[in-house]
CSV table of C-alpha atoms in Angstrom, one decimal:
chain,number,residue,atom,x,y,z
X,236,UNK,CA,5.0,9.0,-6.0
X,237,UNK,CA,3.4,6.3,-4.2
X,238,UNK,CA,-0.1,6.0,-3.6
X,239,UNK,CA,-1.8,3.4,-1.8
X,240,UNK,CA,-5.5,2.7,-2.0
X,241,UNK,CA,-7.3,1.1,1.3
X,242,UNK,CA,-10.5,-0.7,1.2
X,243,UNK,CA,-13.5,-1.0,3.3
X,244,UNK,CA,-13.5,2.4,5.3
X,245,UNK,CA,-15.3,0.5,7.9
X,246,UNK,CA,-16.1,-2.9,8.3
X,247,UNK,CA,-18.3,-4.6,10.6
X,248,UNK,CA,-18.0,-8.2,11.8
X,249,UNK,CA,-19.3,-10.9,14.2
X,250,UNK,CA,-17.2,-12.4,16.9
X,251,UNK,CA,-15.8,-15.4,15.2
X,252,UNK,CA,-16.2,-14.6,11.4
X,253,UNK,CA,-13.3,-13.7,9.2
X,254,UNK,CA,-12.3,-10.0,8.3
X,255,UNK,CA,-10.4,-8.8,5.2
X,256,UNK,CA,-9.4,-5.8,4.2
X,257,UNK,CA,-8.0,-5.1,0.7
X,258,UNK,CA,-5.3,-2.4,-0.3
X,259,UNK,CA,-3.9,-1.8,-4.0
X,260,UNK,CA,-0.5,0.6,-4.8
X,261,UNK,CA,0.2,2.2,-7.8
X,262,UNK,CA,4.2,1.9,-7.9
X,263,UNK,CA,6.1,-0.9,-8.8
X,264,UNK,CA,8.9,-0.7,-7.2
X,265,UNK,CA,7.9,-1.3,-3.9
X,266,UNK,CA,9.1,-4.0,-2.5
X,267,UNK,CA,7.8,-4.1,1.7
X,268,UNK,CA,4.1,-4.1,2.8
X,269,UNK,CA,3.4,-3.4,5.9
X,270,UNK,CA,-0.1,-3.3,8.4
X,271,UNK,CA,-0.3,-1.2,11.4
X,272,UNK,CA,-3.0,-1.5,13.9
X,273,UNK,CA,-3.7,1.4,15.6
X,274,UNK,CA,-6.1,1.2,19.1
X,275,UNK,CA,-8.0,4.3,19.7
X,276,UNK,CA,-5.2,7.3,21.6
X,277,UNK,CA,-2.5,5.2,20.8
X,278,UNK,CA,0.5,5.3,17.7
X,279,UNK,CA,0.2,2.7,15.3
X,280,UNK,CA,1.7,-0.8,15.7
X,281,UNK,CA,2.8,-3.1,13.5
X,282,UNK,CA,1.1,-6.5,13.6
X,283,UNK,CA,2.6,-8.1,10.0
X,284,UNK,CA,4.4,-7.2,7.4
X,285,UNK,CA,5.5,-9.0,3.8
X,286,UNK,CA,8.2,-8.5,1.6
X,287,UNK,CA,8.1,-9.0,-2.6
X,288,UNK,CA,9.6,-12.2,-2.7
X,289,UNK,CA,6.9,-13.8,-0.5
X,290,UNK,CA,3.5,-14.4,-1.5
X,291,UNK,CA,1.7,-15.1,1.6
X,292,UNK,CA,2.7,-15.3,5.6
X,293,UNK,CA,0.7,-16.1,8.5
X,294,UNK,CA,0.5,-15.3,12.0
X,295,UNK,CA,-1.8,-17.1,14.2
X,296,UNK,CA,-4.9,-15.8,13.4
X,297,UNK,CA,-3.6,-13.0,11.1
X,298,UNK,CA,-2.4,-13.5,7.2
X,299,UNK,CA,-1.4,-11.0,4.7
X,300,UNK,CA,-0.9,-12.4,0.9
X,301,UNK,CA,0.7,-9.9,-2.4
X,302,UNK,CA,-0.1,-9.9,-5.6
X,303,UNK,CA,2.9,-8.2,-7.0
X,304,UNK,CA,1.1,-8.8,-10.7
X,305,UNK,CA,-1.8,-6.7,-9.7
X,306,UNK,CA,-0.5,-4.9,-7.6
X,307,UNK,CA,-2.6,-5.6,-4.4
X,308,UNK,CA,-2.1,-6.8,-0.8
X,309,UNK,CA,-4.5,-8.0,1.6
X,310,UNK,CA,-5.3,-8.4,5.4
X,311,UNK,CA,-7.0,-11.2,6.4
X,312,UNK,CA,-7.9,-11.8,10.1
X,313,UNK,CA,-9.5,-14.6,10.8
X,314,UNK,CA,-11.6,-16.0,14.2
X,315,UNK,CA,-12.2,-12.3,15.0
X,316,UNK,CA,-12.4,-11.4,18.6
X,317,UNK,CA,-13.7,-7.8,20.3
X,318,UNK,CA,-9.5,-7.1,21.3
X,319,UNK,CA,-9.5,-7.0,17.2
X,320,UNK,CA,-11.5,-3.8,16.8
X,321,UNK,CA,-9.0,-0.9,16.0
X,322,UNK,CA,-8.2,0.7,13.1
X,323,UNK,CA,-6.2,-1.0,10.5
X,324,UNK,CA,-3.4,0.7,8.2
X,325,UNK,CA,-1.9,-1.0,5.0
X,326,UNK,CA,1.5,1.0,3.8
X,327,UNK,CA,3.8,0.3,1.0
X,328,UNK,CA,7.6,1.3,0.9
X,329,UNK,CA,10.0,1.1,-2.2
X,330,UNK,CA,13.3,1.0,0.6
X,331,UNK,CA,13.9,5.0,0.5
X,332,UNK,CA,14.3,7.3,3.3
X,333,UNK,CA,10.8,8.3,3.0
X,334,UNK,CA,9.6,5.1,3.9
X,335,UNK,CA,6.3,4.4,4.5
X,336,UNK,CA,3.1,5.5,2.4
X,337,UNK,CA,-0.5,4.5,4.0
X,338,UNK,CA,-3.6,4.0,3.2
X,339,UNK,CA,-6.3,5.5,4.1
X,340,UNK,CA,-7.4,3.2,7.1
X,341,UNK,CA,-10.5,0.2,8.1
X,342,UNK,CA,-12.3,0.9,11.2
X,343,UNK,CA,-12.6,-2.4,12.2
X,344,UNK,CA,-15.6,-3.4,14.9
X,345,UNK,CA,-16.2,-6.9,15.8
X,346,UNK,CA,-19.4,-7.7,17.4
X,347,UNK,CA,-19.5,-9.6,20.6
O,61,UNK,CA,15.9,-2.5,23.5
O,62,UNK,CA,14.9,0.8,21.0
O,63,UNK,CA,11.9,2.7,22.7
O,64,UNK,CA,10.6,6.0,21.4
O,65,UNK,CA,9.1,8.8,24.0
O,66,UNK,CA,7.0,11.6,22.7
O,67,UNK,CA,5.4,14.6,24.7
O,68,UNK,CA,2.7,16.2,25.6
O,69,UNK,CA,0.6,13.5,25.1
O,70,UNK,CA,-2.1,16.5,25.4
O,71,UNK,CA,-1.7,19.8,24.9
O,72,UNK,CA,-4.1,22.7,24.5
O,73,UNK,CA,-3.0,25.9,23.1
O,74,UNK,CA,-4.5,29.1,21.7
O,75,UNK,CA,-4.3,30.2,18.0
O,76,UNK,CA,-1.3,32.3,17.9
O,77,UNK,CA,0.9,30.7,20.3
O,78,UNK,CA,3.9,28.6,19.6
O,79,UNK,CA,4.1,25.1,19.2
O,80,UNK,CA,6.9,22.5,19.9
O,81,UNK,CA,6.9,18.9,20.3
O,82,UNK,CA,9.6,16.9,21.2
O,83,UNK,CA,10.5,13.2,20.1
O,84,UNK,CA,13.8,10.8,21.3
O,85,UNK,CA,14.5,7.4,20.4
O,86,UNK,CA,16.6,5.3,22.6
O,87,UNK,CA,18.6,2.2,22.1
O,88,UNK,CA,19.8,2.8,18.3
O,89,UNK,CA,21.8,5.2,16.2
O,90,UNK,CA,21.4,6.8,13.3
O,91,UNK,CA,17.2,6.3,13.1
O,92,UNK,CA,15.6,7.9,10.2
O,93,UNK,CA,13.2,10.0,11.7
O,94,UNK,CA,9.3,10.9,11.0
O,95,UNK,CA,6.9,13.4,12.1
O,96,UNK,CA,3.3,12.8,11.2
O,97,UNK,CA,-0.4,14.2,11.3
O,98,UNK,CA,-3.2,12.4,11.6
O,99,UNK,CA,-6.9,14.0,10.9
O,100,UNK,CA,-10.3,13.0,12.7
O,101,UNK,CA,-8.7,9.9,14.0
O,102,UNK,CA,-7.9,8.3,10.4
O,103,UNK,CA,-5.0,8.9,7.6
O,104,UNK,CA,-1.3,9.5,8.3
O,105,UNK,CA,0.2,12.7,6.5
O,106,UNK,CA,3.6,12.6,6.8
O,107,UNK,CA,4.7,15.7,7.8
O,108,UNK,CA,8.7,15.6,7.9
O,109,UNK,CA,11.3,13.6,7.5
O,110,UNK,CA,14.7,13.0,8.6
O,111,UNK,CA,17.9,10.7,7.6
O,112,UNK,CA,20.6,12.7,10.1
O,113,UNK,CA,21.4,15.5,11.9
O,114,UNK,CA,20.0,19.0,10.6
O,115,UNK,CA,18.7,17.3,7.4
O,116,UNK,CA,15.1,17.5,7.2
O,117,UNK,CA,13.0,17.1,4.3
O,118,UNK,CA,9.6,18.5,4.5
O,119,UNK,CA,6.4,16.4,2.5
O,120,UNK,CA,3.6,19.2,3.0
O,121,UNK,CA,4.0,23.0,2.9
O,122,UNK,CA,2.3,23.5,6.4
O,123,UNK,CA,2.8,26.6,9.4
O,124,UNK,CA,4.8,24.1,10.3
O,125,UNK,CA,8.1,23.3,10.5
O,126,UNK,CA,10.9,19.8,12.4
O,127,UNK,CA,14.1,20.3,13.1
O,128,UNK,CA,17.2,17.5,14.2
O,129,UNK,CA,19.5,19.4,16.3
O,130,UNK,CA,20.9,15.7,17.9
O,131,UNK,CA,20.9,12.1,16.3
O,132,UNK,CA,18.1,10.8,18.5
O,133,UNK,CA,16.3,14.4,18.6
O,134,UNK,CA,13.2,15.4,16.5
O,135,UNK,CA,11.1,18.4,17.3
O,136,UNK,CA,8.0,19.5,15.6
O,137,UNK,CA,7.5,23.6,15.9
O,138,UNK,CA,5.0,26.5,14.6
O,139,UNK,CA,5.4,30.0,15.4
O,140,UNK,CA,1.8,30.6,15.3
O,141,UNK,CA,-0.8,28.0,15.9
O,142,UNK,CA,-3.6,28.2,13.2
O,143,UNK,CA,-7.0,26.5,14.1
O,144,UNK,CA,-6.0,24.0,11.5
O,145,UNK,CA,-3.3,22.7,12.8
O,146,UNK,CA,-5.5,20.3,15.7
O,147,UNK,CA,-4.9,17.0,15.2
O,148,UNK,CA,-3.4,14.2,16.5
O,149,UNK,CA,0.6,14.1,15.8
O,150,UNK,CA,3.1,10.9,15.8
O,151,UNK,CA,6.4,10.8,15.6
O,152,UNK,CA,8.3,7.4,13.9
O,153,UNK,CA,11.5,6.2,13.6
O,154,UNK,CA,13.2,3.6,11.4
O,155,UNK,CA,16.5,2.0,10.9
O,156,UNK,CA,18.2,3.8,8.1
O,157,UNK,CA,19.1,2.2,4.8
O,158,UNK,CA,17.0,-0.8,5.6
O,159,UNK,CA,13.1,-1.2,4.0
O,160,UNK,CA,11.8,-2.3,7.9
O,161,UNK,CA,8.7,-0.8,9.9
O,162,UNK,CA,8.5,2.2,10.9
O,163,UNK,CA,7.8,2.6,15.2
O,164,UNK,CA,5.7,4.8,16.6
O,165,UNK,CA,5.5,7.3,19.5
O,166,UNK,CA,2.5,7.3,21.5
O,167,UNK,CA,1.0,10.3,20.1
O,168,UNK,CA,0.4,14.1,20.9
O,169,UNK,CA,-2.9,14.9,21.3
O,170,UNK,CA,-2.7,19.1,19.6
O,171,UNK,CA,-6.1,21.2,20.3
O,172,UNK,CA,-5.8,24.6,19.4
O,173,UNK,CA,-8.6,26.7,20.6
């Protein structure tokens, strides 16, 4: 099956700088990335997602870009802010009713 | 609009009682539906899974066990609680057949003592 691979555990970052967070999947056939961010008591919530056929998408402040080659995604978050600190989930999905496999999570702190 | 509503969001029990949890999605038919764990704050097991009624596949043999018994119904149950099973548990739905997010219930909080 699936495995998805999550990196840094923890990350720590100035108010302003730039975060990223790196996750890699083993099987090729998935085709929809995902990243959840989940605030501390609460469920997970989505904040972008990119499909297969799409290199790179941006939201505001937030970007996500695939490597389907190498088989990586990443999380980039850029003009941090404290609101930003939360932990972050990458997942990857081939499309099948199981859905959804996660990594392992990035504590994410910004510094005010 | 689709919501999801979980409950407890806290719930202590002793080891050896029962357990049930209870998940409903609103505003859509036919979810697929998700029962995870989460550990220490961190990585989501998925527990069970579920693409219709009374169908329920499990990921993780666990004292644990989900059941469907309506469309928009999921329920997480143990007939004994083992110190193990603490954690913090979520329950997700999806739309079915489509490769889209998975939403998330606010959480149950599980302390067994």
């Amino acid at each position: 099956g699936e495995n998805v691979e999550q990196h840094p555990s923890t990350l720590s970052v100035q108010e302003g700088d730039s975060a990223v967070i790196k996750c890699t999947y083993s099987d090729s056939a998935s085709n929809y990335f995902p990243w959840y961010k989940q605030e501390l008591g609460k469920g997970p919530q989505l904040i972008i997602d990119i499909r297969s056929n799409v290199g790179e998408k941006k939201d505001q402040r937030i970007a996500v870009t695939l490597n389907k080659t190498a088989k990586h995604f990443s999380l980039h978050i850029t003009e941090t802010q404290p609101e930003d600190s939360a932990v972050y989930f990458c997942a990857a999905s081939m499309g099948t009713a199981r859905q959804l496999t996660f990594g392992s999570g990035t504590q994410l702190t910004v510094l005010p | 609009s689709q919501t999801i509503h979980q409950w407890p969001a806290t719930l202590v029990q002793p080891v050896g009682s029962p357990l049930s949890l209870e998940c409903t999605v609103e505003g859509t038919s036919n979810p697929n539906l998700y029962w995870y764990r989460q550990a220490a704050g961190r990585g989501l097991q998925l527990l069970f899974y579920s693409v219709g009624i009374g169908q329920i596949s499990s990921e993780v043999p666990q004292n644990l066990s989900a059941s469907r018994p309506q469309d928009r119904q999921f329920i997480l149950s143990s007939k004994k609680l083992l110190l193990s099973d603490s954690g913090f548990y979520l329950c997700a739905w999806s739309v079915t057949g489509a490769n889209t997010e998975a939403f998330f219930g606010q959480g149950t909080r599980l302390t067994v003592v």
